[in-house]
Amino acid sequence: MSAEVFYDDDADLSLIQGRKVAVLGYGSQGHAHALSLRDSGVDVRVGLPEGSKSRAKAEEQGLRVLSPAEASAEADVIMILAPDTAQRTLYTESVEPHLTAGKALFFGHGLNIRYGFITPPADVDVAMVAPKGPGHLVRRQFVDGKGVPCLVAVEQDATGNAFALALAYAAGIGGTRAGAIRTTFKEETETDLFGEQAVLCGGASALVQTGFEVLTEAGYAPEIAYFECLHELKLIVDLMYEGGIARMRYSVSDTAEYGDYSRGPRVVDARTKEEMKKILAEIQSGEFAREWIAEDDAGRPNFTKLREQGAAHPIEETGQKLRSMMSWVDRPITETA
Ligand SMILES: NC(=O)C1=CN([C@@H]2O[C@H](COP(=O)(O)OP(=O)(O)OC[C@H]3O[C@@H](n4cnc5c(N)ncnc54)[C@H](OP(=O)(O)O)[C@@H]3O)[C@@H](O)[C@H]2O)C=CC1
Ligand SMILES: CC[C@](O)(C(C)=O)C(=O)O
Ligand SMILES: [Mg+2]
Ligand SMILES: [Mg+2]
């Protein structure tokens, strides 16, 4: 069954223009939502704790910044864009006391609702507007008059108007310019976690690092290994992005195409597929979410160790040196659009 897709003409922007919106969090997604909603004529305030390093940035960019509790009290649409692990406490301390009947609680990712870490009262709308791309791209596309496709879902429709309101919100951040796809919190959460773990972040990072290790351990220069295993990946993925795997295979040499068909399935084989299925099962059962929240509650000891190990991988030192020779790719990771 193909998904339902909604565009600008299907959305009534005035629905969100007529509401007071609080965006809680001003990171990758938060800054993009708050700025683009404001530019779409929506009454926006940003909610951030005292001492948050994001406060100065939001104020410099002309937004009104309040505490999360003040913003939630003022607003009738509350979008939670704090880190997933911070959302439970943020909700209990600052949102729930102000979540009166008829208000709407929005999310950019379904984890806390899907796994029951947050249970809103029955008399509020609960919806999701989840752009399918990093926040900085969401903002950049909006400014360029384009948009990043969004997923839109309703978990609870107390007012009977939750989907129309979520679609209006998606229009306000440019999502319906590209297309907003209707989904559920369950589908968004499980596929998003699977995608980032098995393919986009986990799978791709492990593939790149392992390829780099094999070449350098065999005595090839790290610089050459970096170009082959990481730098050129973007060029190959850009071709897939533009025209699918078929377009990439059309564009590379026949030699590369034959190597792709005959060797690729030896790297990602039946065992890899079995492991991907296990990863999906851990997501579906809630095992991953419970593990991650417990890890965060414990002060993230394993996460910190793994982050340090990742940063110390030899590919990072080689990459830093090479990227400094290519001024057009040497962008700090915190740079905004
Ligand atoms: N990154 C992305 O592109 C995508 C993210 N999402 C989802 O969007 C949500 C936000 O993620 P992301 O934008 O990556 O988050 P970031 O880590 O980039 O930013 C989090 C923001 O929340 C602030 N913050 C931290 N604690 C609190 C709190 N208790 N109350 C209010 N604000 C707080 C941070 O402030 P400070 O600066 O002080 O730390 C920061 O401004 C998540 O649900 C994520 O899964 C969905 C799609 C893509
Ligand atoms: C791929 C990572 C992501 O799911 C995203 C940018 O969509 C995230 O959680 O950051
Ligand atoms: Mg994602
Ligand atoms: Mg994600």
mmCIF file of C-alpha atoms and ligand atoms in Angstrom:
data_model
loop_
_atom_site.group_PDB
_atom_site.id
_atom_site.type_symbol
_atom_site.label_atom_id
_atom_site.label_comp_id
_atom_site.label_asym_id
_atom_site.label_seq_id
_atom_site.Cartn_x
_atom_site.Cartn_y
_atom_site.Cartn_z
ATOM 1 C CA MET A 1 0.000 0.000 0.000
ATOM 2 C CA SER A 2 1.542 3.329 -1.025
ATOM 3 C CA ALA A 3 1.717 6.176 1.464
ATOM 4 C CA GLU A 4 -0.555 9.247 1.363
ATOM 5 C CA VAL A 5 1.404 12.400 0.479
ATOM 6 C CA PHE A 6 0.232 15.973 1.153
ATOM 7 C CA TYR A 7 1.471 19.190 -0.472
ATOM 8 C CA ASP A 8 1.084 22.951 0.133
ATOM 9 C CA ASP A 9 -2.396 22.992 -1.445
ATOM 10 C CA ASP A 10 -3.589 20.336 1.025
ATOM 11 C CA ALA A 11 -2.458 22.348 4.060
ATOM 12 C CA ASP A 12 -4.159 25.353 5.659
ATOM 13 C CA LEU A 13 -1.279 27.463 7.003
ATOM 14 C CA SER A 14 -3.734 29.787 8.780
ATOM 15 C CA LEU A 15 -4.452 26.998 11.287
ATOM 16 C CA ILE A 16 -0.962 27.286 12.755
ATOM 17 C CA GLN A 17 -0.772 31.054 12.161
ATOM 18 C CA GLY A 18 -3.751 31.342 14.496
ATOM 19 C CA ARG A 19 -2.040 29.469 17.345
ATOM 20 C CA LYS A 20 0.735 30.282 19.825
ATOM 21 C CA VAL A 21 3.596 27.847 19.280
ATOM 22 C CA ALA A 22 6.340 26.952 21.767
ATOM 23 C CA VAL A 23 9.440 25.248 20.361
ATOM 24 C CA LEU A 24 11.288 23.571 23.250
ATOM 25 C CA GLY A 25 14.940 23.186 22.261
ATOM 26 C CA TYR A 26 17.021 25.170 19.797
ATOM 27 C CA GLY A 27 19.439 22.636 18.364
ATOM 28 C CA SER A 28 19.551 21.032 14.943
ATOM 29 C CA GLN A 29 15.764 20.726 14.535
ATOM 30 C CA GLY A 30 14.633 23.396 17.029
ATOM 31 C CA HIS A 31 16.355 26.321 15.324
ATOM 32 C CA ALA A 32 15.010 25.251 11.909
ATOM 33 C CA HIS A 33 11.413 24.895 13.127
ATOM 34 C CA ALA A 34 11.381 28.100 15.180
ATOM 35 C CA LEU A 35 12.954 30.324 12.509
ATOM 36 C CA SER A 36 10.920 28.915 9.621
ATOM 37 C CA LEU A 37 7.619 29.071 11.535
ATOM 38 C CA ARG A 38 8.373 32.687 12.447
ATOM 39 C CA ASP A 39 9.156 33.462 8.797
ATOM 40 C CA SER A 40 5.811 31.811 7.893
ATOM 41 C CA GLY A 41 3.968 34.316 10.102
ATOM 42 C CA VAL A 42 3.512 32.090 13.160
ATOM 43 C CA ASP A 43 3.648 33.441 16.731
ATOM 44 C CA VAL A 44 6.669 31.495 18.068
ATOM 45 C CA ARG A 45 8.497 31.468 21.379
ATOM 46 C CA VAL A 46 11.463 29.243 22.220
ATOM 47 C CA GLY A 47 11.639 27.376 25.543
ATOM 48 C CA LEU A 48 15.128 26.768 26.962
ATOM 49 C CA PRO A 49 16.408 26.201 30.506
ATOM 50 C CA GLU A 50 18.370 28.921 32.301
ATOM 51 C CA GLY A 51 22.028 28.388 31.442
ATOM 52 C CA SER A 52 21.335 26.721 28.091
ATOM 53 C CA LYS A 53 24.033 27.620 25.584
ATOM 54 C CA SER A 54 21.334 27.847 22.892
ATOM 55 C CA ARG A 55 19.651 30.838 24.564
ATOM 56 C CA ALA A 56 22.031 33.494 23.225
ATOM 57 C CA LYS A 57 21.804 32.065 19.686
ATOM 58 C CA ALA A 58 17.998 32.102 19.632
ATOM 59 C CA GLU A 59 17.892 35.645 20.992
ATOM 60 C CA GLU A 60 20.517 36.844 18.478
ATOM 61 C CA GLN A 61 18.315 35.384 15.743
ATOM 62 C CA GLY A 62 15.440 37.567 16.931
ATOM 63 C CA LEU A 63 13.365 35.000 18.821
ATOM 64 C CA ARG A 64 11.689 35.420 22.186
ATOM 65 C CA VAL A 65 13.223 32.999 24.679
ATOM 66 C CA LEU A 66 11.421 31.879 27.837
ATOM 67 C CA SER A 67 11.881 28.987 30.250
ATOM 68 C CA PRO A 68 10.304 25.717 28.978
ATOM 69 C CA ALA A 69 7.557 26.072 31.621
ATOM 70 C CA GLU A 70 6.758 29.684 30.690
ATOM 71 C CA ALA A 71 6.732 28.846 26.988
ATOM 72 C CA SER A 72 4.439 25.839 27.599
ATOM 73 C CA ALA A 73 2.082 27.936 29.710
ATOM 74 C CA GLU A 74 1.768 30.606 27.008
ATOM 75 C CA ALA A 75 1.460 28.311 24.004
ATOM 76 C CA ASP A 76 -1.356 26.157 22.736
ATOM 77 C CA VAL A 77 0.927 24.123 20.438
ATOM 78 C CA ILE A 78 4.031 22.758 22.213
ATOM 79 C CA MET A 79 6.705 21.162 20.010
ATOM 80 C CA ILE A 80 9.320 19.161 21.951
ATOM 81 C CA LEU A 81 12.697 19.340 20.182
ATOM 82 C CA ALA A 82 15.012 18.703 23.117
ATOM 83 C CA PRO A 83 17.223 15.578 22.965
ATOM 84 C CA ASP A 84 15.146 12.381 23.159
ATOM 85 C CA THR A 85 16.753 11.456 26.486
ATOM 86 C CA ALA A 86 15.875 14.843 28.069
ATOM 87 C CA GLN A 87 12.233 14.786 26.979
ATOM 88 C CA ARG A 88 10.724 12.718 29.850
ATOM 89 C CA THR A 89 11.963 15.055 32.567
ATOM 90 C CA LEU A 90 11.262 18.157 30.487
ATOM 91 C CA TYR A 91 7.706 16.918 29.979
ATOM 92 C CA THR A 92 7.046 16.090 33.645
ATOM 93 C CA GLU A 93 8.608 19.240 35.073
ATOM 94 C CA SER A 94 7.731 21.918 32.520
ATOM 95 C CA VAL A 95 5.093 20.769 30.029
ATOM 96 C CA GLU A 96 2.581 18.522 31.824
ATOM 97 C CA PRO A 97 1.532 21.151 34.404
ATOM 98 C CA HIS A 98 0.490 23.464 31.521
ATOM 99 C CA LEU A 99 -0.984 20.873 29.167
ATOM 100 C CA THR A 100 -4.622 21.899 29.536
ATOM 101 C CA ALA A 101 -7.512 20.469 27.514
ATOM 102 C CA GLY A 102 -7.488 21.308 23.800
ATOM 103 C CA LYS A 103 -3.764 22.066 23.589
ATOM 104 C CA ALA A 104 -1.520 20.170 21.171
ATOM 105 C CA LEU A 105 1.703 18.352 22.022
ATOM 106 C CA PHE A 106 4.015 17.869 19.038
ATOM 107 C CA PHE A 107 7.210 15.835 18.547
ATOM 108 C CA GLY A 108 9.940 15.654 15.882
ATOM 109 C CA HIS A 109 10.524 11.950 16.596
ATOM 110 C CA GLY A 110 8.248 9.397 18.215
ATOM 111 C CA LEU A 111 10.552 7.591 20.664
ATOM 112 C CA ASN A 112 9.119 8.870 23.952
ATOM 113 C CA ILE A 113 5.500 8.239 22.934
ATOM 114 C CA ARG A 114 6.140 4.927 21.152
ATOM 115 C CA TYR A 115 7.885 3.385 24.170
ATOM 116 C CA GLY A 116 5.650 4.989 26.830
ATOM 117 C CA PHE A 117 8.222 7.296 28.455
ATOM 118 C CA ILE A 118 5.667 10.116 28.059
ATOM 119 C CA THR A 119 1.905 9.577 28.480
ATOM 120 C CA PRO A 120 -0.058 12.757 27.729
ATOM 121 C CA PRO A 121 -3.593 13.298 29.065
ATOM 122 C CA ALA A 122 -6.480 12.137 26.845
ATOM 123 C CA ASP A 123 -7.856 15.639 26.206
ATOM 124 C CA VAL A 124 -4.880 16.997 24.192
ATOM 125 C CA ASP A 125 -3.852 16.393 20.582
ATOM 126 C CA VAL A 126 -0.603 14.452 20.172
ATOM 127 C CA ALA A 127 1.060 14.665 16.771
ATOM 128 C CA MET A 128 4.425 14.446 15.052
ATOM 129 C CA VAL A 129 6.091 16.481 12.322
ATOM 130 C CA ALA A 130 9.393 14.761 11.574
ATOM 131 C CA PRO A 131 11.525 16.162 8.761
ATOM 132 C CA LYS A 132 13.415 13.415 6.936
ATOM 133 C CA GLY A 133 16.713 15.269 7.102
ATOM 134 C CA PRO A 134 19.066 17.065 9.474
ATOM 135 C CA GLY A 135 17.772 20.349 10.901
ATOM 136 C CA HIS A 136 20.358 22.531 9.216
ATOM 137 C CA LEU A 137 19.240 21.232 5.823
ATOM 138 C CA VAL A 138 15.583 21.797 6.807
ATOM 139 C CA ARG A 139 16.341 25.461 7.447
ATOM 140 C CA ARG A 140 18.569 25.909 4.379
ATOM 141 C CA GLN A 141 15.932 24.421 2.068
ATOM 142 C CA PHE A 142 13.217 26.625 3.589
ATOM 143 C CA VAL A 143 15.305 29.760 3.052
ATOM 144 C CA ASP A 144 15.912 28.685 -0.567
ATOM 145 C CA GLY A 145 12.142 28.431 -1.116
ATOM 146 C CA LYS A 146 12.230 24.618 -1.034
ATOM 147 C CA GLY A 147 11.612 22.022 1.648
ATOM 148 C CA VAL A 148 12.662 18.714 3.145
ATOM 149 C CA PRO A 149 9.970 15.987 3.062
ATOM 150 C CA CYS A 150 8.307 15.403 6.434
ATOM 151 C CA LEU A 151 6.516 12.556 8.125
ATOM 152 C CA VAL A 152 3.266 13.578 9.808
ATOM 153 C CA ALA A 153 1.462 11.384 12.343
ATOM 154 C CA VAL A 154 -1.305 11.672 14.893
ATOM 155 C CA GLU A 155 -1.215 9.551 18.057
ATOM 156 C CA GLN A 156 -4.178 11.179 19.765
ATOM 157 C CA ASP A 157 -6.887 13.323 18.147
ATOM 158 C CA ALA A 158 -8.707 14.959 21.038
ATOM 159 C CA THR A 159 -9.987 17.966 19.065
ATOM 160 C CA GLY A 160 -10.763 16.221 15.776
ATOM 161 C CA ASN A 161 -8.379 18.669 14.125
ATOM 162 C CA ALA A 162 -4.977 17.193 15.002
ATOM 163 C CA PHE A 163 -3.944 16.068 11.521
ATOM 164 C CA ALA A 164 -4.915 19.368 9.860
ATOM 165 C CA LEU A 165 -2.942 21.240 12.536
ATOM 166 C CA ALA A 166 0.105 19.025 12.061
ATOM 167 C CA LEU A 167 -0.082 19.509 8.294
ATOM 168 C CA ALA A 168 -0.276 23.288 8.806
ATOM 169 C CA TYR A 169 2.830 23.082 11.017
ATOM 170 C CA ALA A 170 4.602 21.020 8.330
ATOM 171 C CA ALA A 171 3.698 23.733 5.798
ATOM 172 C CA GLY A 172 5.177 26.362 8.134
ATOM 173 C CA ILE A 173 8.604 24.686 8.043
ATOM 174 C CA GLY A 174 8.525 24.015 4.283
ATOM 175 C CA GLY A 175 7.700 20.305 4.576
ATOM 176 C CA THR A 176 4.610 20.366 2.321
ATOM 177 C CA ARG A 177 6.620 22.103 -0.428
ATOM 178 C CA ALA A 178 8.431 18.778 -0.840
ATOM 179 C CA GLY A 179 5.658 16.490 0.437
ATOM 180 C CA ALA A 180 4.403 15.402 3.849
ATOM 181 C CA ILE A 181 3.814 11.670 4.204
ATOM 182 C CA ARG A 182 1.199 10.345 6.614
ATOM 183 C CA THR A 183 2.533 7.718 9.016
ATOM 184 C CA THR A 184 2.152 6.541 12.615
ATOM 185 C CA PHE A 185 4.353 7.114 15.677
ATOM 186 C CA LYS A 186 5.133 3.378 15.629
ATOM 187 C CA GLU A 187 6.231 3.318 11.996
ATOM 188 C CA GLU A 188 8.272 6.548 12.200
ATOM 189 C CA THR A 189 10.055 5.548 15.399
ATOM 190 C CA GLU A 190 10.918 2.004 14.411
ATOM 191 C CA THR A 191 12.043 2.815 10.858
ATOM 192 C CA ASP A 192 14.000 5.910 11.939
ATOM 193 C CA LEU A 193 15.911 3.953 14.595
ATOM 194 C CA PHE A 194 16.516 1.070 12.192
ATOM 195 C CA GLY A 195 17.713 3.381 9.417
ATOM 196 C CA GLU A 196 20.170 5.279 11.592
ATOM 197 C CA GLN A 197 21.524 2.132 13.303
ATOM 198 C CA ALA A 198 21.771 -0.368 10.476
ATOM 199 C CA VAL A 199 22.345 1.797 7.408
ATOM 200 C CA LEU A 200 22.793 5.563 7.649
ATOM 201 C CA CYS A 201 24.961 6.065 10.738
ATOM 202 C CA GLY A 202 25.947 2.671 12.179
ATOM 203 C CA GLY A 203 26.185 0.673 8.965
ATOM 204 C CA ALA A 204 27.869 3.391 6.913
ATOM 205 C CA SER A 205 30.417 4.351 9.622
ATOM 206 C CA ALA A 206 31.405 0.714 10.199
ATOM 207 C CA LEU A 207 31.731 0.101 6.458
ATOM 208 C CA VAL A 208 33.949 3.166 5.962
ATOM 209 C CA GLN A 209 36.167 2.480 8.997
ATOM 210 C CA THR A 210 36.595 -1.201 8.115
ATOM 211 C CA GLY A 211 37.479 -0.422 4.489
ATOM 212 C CA PHE A 212 40.031 2.148 5.685
ATOM 213 C CA GLU A 213 41.532 -0.373 8.137
ATOM 214 C CA VAL A 214 41.858 -3.091 5.492
ATOM 215 C CA LEU A 215 43.716 -0.789 3.080
ATOM 216 C CA THR A 216 46.042 0.808 5.670
ATOM 217 C CA GLU A 217 46.813 -2.536 7.378
ATOM 218 C CA ALA A 218 47.814 -3.822 3.910
ATOM 219 C CA GLY A 219 50.345 -0.967 3.679
ATOM 220 C CA TYR A 220 48.501 1.540 1.471
ATOM 221 C CA ALA A 221 48.806 5.249 2.325
ATOM 222 C CA PRO A 222 46.115 6.462 4.768
ATOM 223 C CA GLU A 223 45.466 9.487 2.529
ATOM 224 C CA ILE A 224 44.645 7.246 -0.435
ATOM 225 C CA ALA A 225 42.537 4.970 1.782
ATOM 226 C CA TYR A 226 40.619 8.011 3.079
ATOM 227 C CA PHE A 227 39.767 9.195 -0.430
ATOM 228 C CA GLU A 228 38.667 5.742 -1.537
ATOM 229 C CA CYS A 229 36.607 4.785 1.504
ATOM 230 C CA LEU A 230 35.188 8.077 2.796
ATOM 231 C CA HIS A 231 35.606 11.106 0.542
ATOM 232 C CA GLU A 232 34.291 9.452 -2.614
ATOM 233 C CA LEU A 233 31.345 7.953 -0.740
ATOM 234 C CA LYS A 234 29.594 11.320 -0.913
ATOM 235 C CA LEU A 235 30.016 11.453 -4.677
ATOM 236 C CA ILE A 236 28.581 7.948 -5.020
ATOM 237 C CA VAL A 237 25.706 8.616 -2.600
ATOM 238 C CA ASP A 238 24.899 11.882 -4.418
ATOM 239 C CA LEU A 239 24.374 9.851 -7.589
ATOM 240 C CA MET A 240 22.085 7.416 -5.730
ATOM 241 C CA TYR A 241 20.216 10.380 -4.208
ATOM 242 C CA GLU A 242 19.631 11.903 -7.641
ATOM 243 C CA GLY A 243 18.624 8.766 -9.526
ATOM 244 C CA GLY A 244 18.732 5.681 -7.336
ATOM 245 C CA ILE A 245 21.290 2.878 -7.315
ATOM 246 C CA ALA A 246 20.681 2.411 -11.071
ATOM 247 C CA ARG A 247 21.846 5.985 -11.800
ATOM 248 C CA MET A 248 25.028 5.437 -9.769
ATOM 249 C CA ARG A 249 25.726 2.196 -11.636
ATOM 250 C CA TYR A 250 25.138 3.980 -14.956
ATOM 251 C CA SER A 251 27.643 6.681 -14.032
ATOM 252 C CA VAL A 252 30.539 4.565 -12.715
ATOM 253 C CA SER A 253 32.808 2.518 -14.990
ATOM 254 C CA ASP A 254 31.756 -0.968 -16.122
ATOM 255 C CA THR A 255 34.683 -2.279 -14.073
ATOM 256 C CA ALA A 256 33.236 -0.681 -10.923
ATOM 257 C CA GLU A 257 29.745 -1.869 -11.822
ATOM 258 C CA TYR A 258 30.919 -5.491 -12.233
ATOM 259 C CA GLY A 259 32.841 -5.276 -8.927
ATOM 260 C CA ASP A 260 29.678 -3.918 -7.305
ATOM 261 C CA TYR A 261 27.489 -6.843 -8.454
ATOM 262 C CA SER A 262 30.050 -9.575 -7.880
ATOM 263 C CA ARG A 263 31.765 -8.397 -4.630
ATOM 264 C CA GLY A 264 29.240 -6.186 -2.792
ATOM 265 C CA PRO A 265 27.017 -9.104 -1.690
ATOM 266 C CA ARG A 266 30.116 -10.787 -0.190
ATOM 267 C CA VAL A 267 30.601 -7.792 2.120
ATOM 268 C CA VAL A 268 26.951 -7.362 3.090
ATOM 269 C CA ASP A 269 25.834 -10.980 3.104
ATOM 270 C CA ALA A 270 23.171 -13.219 4.626
ATOM 271 C CA ARG A 271 24.831 -12.930 8.048
ATOM 272 C CA THR A 272 24.626 -9.126 7.847
ATOM 273 C CA LYS A 273 20.934 -9.384 6.945
ATOM 274 C CA GLU A 274 20.341 -11.684 9.932
ATOM 275 C CA GLU A 275 22.062 -9.152 12.202
ATOM 276 C CA MET A 276 19.930 -6.345 10.737
ATOM 277 C CA LYS A 277 16.818 -8.398 11.558
ATOM 278 C CA LYS A 278 18.041 -8.787 15.159
ATOM 279 C CA ILE A 279 18.606 -5.032 15.379
ATOM 280 C CA LEU A 280 15.063 -4.440 14.111
ATOM 281 C CA ALA A 281 13.671 -6.922 16.660
ATOM 282 C CA GLU A 282 15.489 -5.068 19.499
ATOM 283 C CA ILE A 283 13.888 -1.831 18.280
ATOM 284 C CA GLN A 284 10.408 -3.349 17.967
ATOM 285 C CA SER A 285 10.524 -4.962 21.420
ATOM 286 C CA GLY A 286 11.674 -1.724 23.065
ATOM 287 C CA GLU A 287 14.976 -3.341 24.150
ATOM 288 C CA PHE A 288 17.068 -0.662 22.405
ATOM 289 C CA ALA A 289 15.022 2.234 23.809
ATOM 290 C CA ARG A 290 15.200 0.847 27.379
ATOM 291 C CA GLU A 291 18.959 0.277 27.021
ATOM 292 C CA TRP A 292 19.532 3.842 25.733
ATOM 293 C CA ILE A 293 17.432 5.526 28.419
ATOM 294 C CA ALA A 294 19.165 3.442 31.140
ATOM 295 C CA GLU A 295 22.552 4.363 29.642
ATOM 296 C CA ASP A 296 21.590 8.043 29.801
ATOM 297 C CA ASP A 297 20.282 7.712 33.373
ATOM 298 C CA ALA A 298 23.630 6.172 34.374
ATOM 299 C CA GLY A 299 25.532 9.194 33.013
ATOM 300 C CA ARG A 300 26.299 7.622 29.593
ATOM 301 C CA PRO A 301 29.490 5.678 30.552
ATOM 302 C CA ASN A 302 29.405 3.380 27.523
ATOM 303 C CA PHE A 303 28.338 6.128 25.106
ATOM 304 C CA THR A 304 31.237 8.328 26.283
ATOM 305 C CA LYS A 305 33.752 5.494 25.883
ATOM 306 C CA LEU A 306 32.464 4.640 22.392
ATOM 307 C CA ARG A 307 32.465 8.316 21.370
ATOM 308 C CA GLU A 308 36.118 8.621 22.493
ATOM 309 C CA GLN A 309 37.063 5.438 20.642
ATOM 310 C CA GLY A 310 35.371 6.706 17.466
ATOM 311 C CA ALA A 311 37.124 10.072 17.663
ATOM 312 C CA ALA A 312 40.498 8.332 18.151
ATOM 313 C CA HIS A 313 40.150 6.146 15.027
ATOM 314 C CA PRO A 314 43.084 6.874 12.665
ATOM 315 C CA ILE A 315 40.690 7.838 9.841
ATOM 316 C CA GLU A 316 39.786 11.013 11.779
ATOM 317 C CA GLU A 317 43.372 12.321 11.914
ATOM 318 C CA THR A 318 43.910 11.596 8.229
ATOM 319 C CA GLY A 319 40.585 13.217 7.363
ATOM 320 C CA GLN A 320 41.311 16.362 9.355
ATOM 321 C CA LYS A 321 44.596 16.828 7.494
ATOM 322 C CA LEU A 322 43.078 16.215 4.070
ATOM 323 C CA ARG A 323 39.968 18.332 4.600
ATOM 324 C CA SER A 324 42.126 21.298 5.594
ATOM 325 C CA MET A 325 43.518 21.138 2.021
ATOM 326 C CA MET A 326 39.971 21.317 0.629
ATOM 327 C CA SER A 327 38.566 24.600 1.943
ATOM 328 C CA TRP A 328 35.132 23.885 0.430
ATOM 329 C CA VAL A 329 34.595 20.769 2.560
ATOM 330 C CA ASP A 330 36.288 21.870 5.783
ATOM 331 C CA ARG A 331 33.111 23.151 7.505
ATOM 332 C CA PRO A 332 32.938 22.980 11.325
ATOM 333 C CA ILE A 333 30.284 20.440 12.349
ATOM 334 C CA THR A 334 28.421 23.070 14.382
ATOM 335 C CA GLU A 335 28.066 25.518 11.471
ATOM 336 C CA THR A 336 24.453 26.458 10.790
ATOM 337 C CA ALA A 337 22.834 27.300 7.477
HETATM 338 N N1 LIG B 1 19.107 16.064 14.380
HETATM 339 C C1 LIG B 1 18.185 15.945 13.438
HETATM 340 O O1 LIG B 1 18.333 16.439 12.331
HETATM 341 C C2 LIG B 1 16.900 15.207 13.684
HETATM 342 C C3 LIG B 1 16.364 15.148 14.949
HETATM 343 N N2 LIG B 1 15.100 14.659 15.134
HETATM 344 C C4 LIG B 1 14.521 14.682 16.472
HETATM 345 O O2 LIG B 1 14.405 16.038 16.894
HETATM 346 C C5 LIG B 1 14.536 16.123 18.311
HETATM 347 C C6 LIG B 1 15.655 17.113 18.651
HETATM 348 O O3 LIG B 1 16.880 16.568 18.204
HETATM 349 P P1 LIG B 1 18.104 17.516 17.773
HETATM 350 O O4 LIG B 1 17.584 18.714 17.074
HETATM 351 O O5 LIG B 1 19.079 16.606 17.097
HETATM 352 O O6 LIG B 1 18.657 17.968 19.203
HETATM 353 P P2 LIG B 1 19.996 18.794 19.500
HETATM 354 O O7 LIG B 1 20.819 17.961 20.410
HETATM 355 O O8 LIG B 1 20.600 19.322 18.250
HETATM 356 O O9 LIG B 1 19.432 20.062 20.293
HETATM 357 C C7 LIG B 1 18.755 19.929 21.499
HETATM 358 C C8 LIG B 1 18.315 21.293 21.970
HETATM 359 O O10 LIG B 1 17.518 21.133 23.154
HETATM 360 C C9 LIG B 1 18.067 21.934 24.202
HETATM 361 N N3 LIG B 1 17.771 21.303 25.463
HETATM 362 C C10 LIG B 1 18.518 20.409 26.165
HETATM 363 N N4 LIG B 1 17.852 20.066 27.282
HETATM 364 C C11 LIG B 1 16.694 20.773 27.271
HETATM 365 C C12 LIG B 1 15.603 20.877 28.160
HETATM 366 N N5 LIG B 1 15.562 20.176 29.282
HETATM 367 N N6 LIG B 1 14.588 21.725 27.844
HETATM 368 C C13 LIG B 1 14.587 22.423 26.689
HETATM 369 N N7 LIG B 1 15.606 22.370 25.809
HETATM 370 C C14 LIG B 1 16.628 21.550 26.098
HETATM 371 C C15 LIG B 1 19.536 22.040 23.867
HETATM 372 O O11 LIG B 1 20.086 23.164 24.533
HETATM 373 P P3 LIG B 1 21.668 23.294 24.847
HETATM 374 O O12 LIG B 1 22.241 24.056 23.689
HETATM 375 O O13 LIG B 1 21.748 24.057 26.111
HETATM 376 O O14 LIG B 1 22.208 21.886 24.942
HETATM 377 C C16 LIG B 1 19.460 22.224 22.364
HETATM 378 O O15 LIG B 1 19.099 23.540 22.044
HETATM 379 C C17 LIG B 1 14.803 14.699 18.790
HETATM 380 O O16 LIG B 1 13.551 14.143 19.132
HETATM 381 C C18 LIG B 1 15.377 14.010 17.543
HETATM 382 O O17 LIG B 1 15.191 12.607 17.528
HETATM 383 C C19 LIG B 1 14.311 14.250 14.093
HETATM 384 C C20 LIG B 1 14.802 14.278 12.816
HETATM 385 C C21 LIG B 1 16.163 14.659 12.532
HETATM 386 C C1 LIG B 2 19.816 9.744 10.480
HETATM 387 C C2 LIG B 2 19.833 10.366 11.832
HETATM 388 C C3 LIG B 2 18.498 10.980 12.266
HETATM 389 O O1 LIG B 2 17.509 9.963 12.339
HETATM 390 C C4 LIG B 2 18.095 12.018 11.236
HETATM 391 C C5 LIG B 2 18.956 13.175 10.950
HETATM 392 O O2 LIG B 2 17.080 11.814 10.593
HETATM 393 C C6 LIG B 2 18.678 11.587 13.660
HETATM 394 O O3 LIG B 2 18.075 11.059 14.621
HETATM 395 O O4 LIG B 2 19.442 12.554 13.815
HETATM 396 MG MG MG B 3 15.990 10.215 10.981
HETATM 397 MG MG MG B 4 16.682 9.623 14.306
#
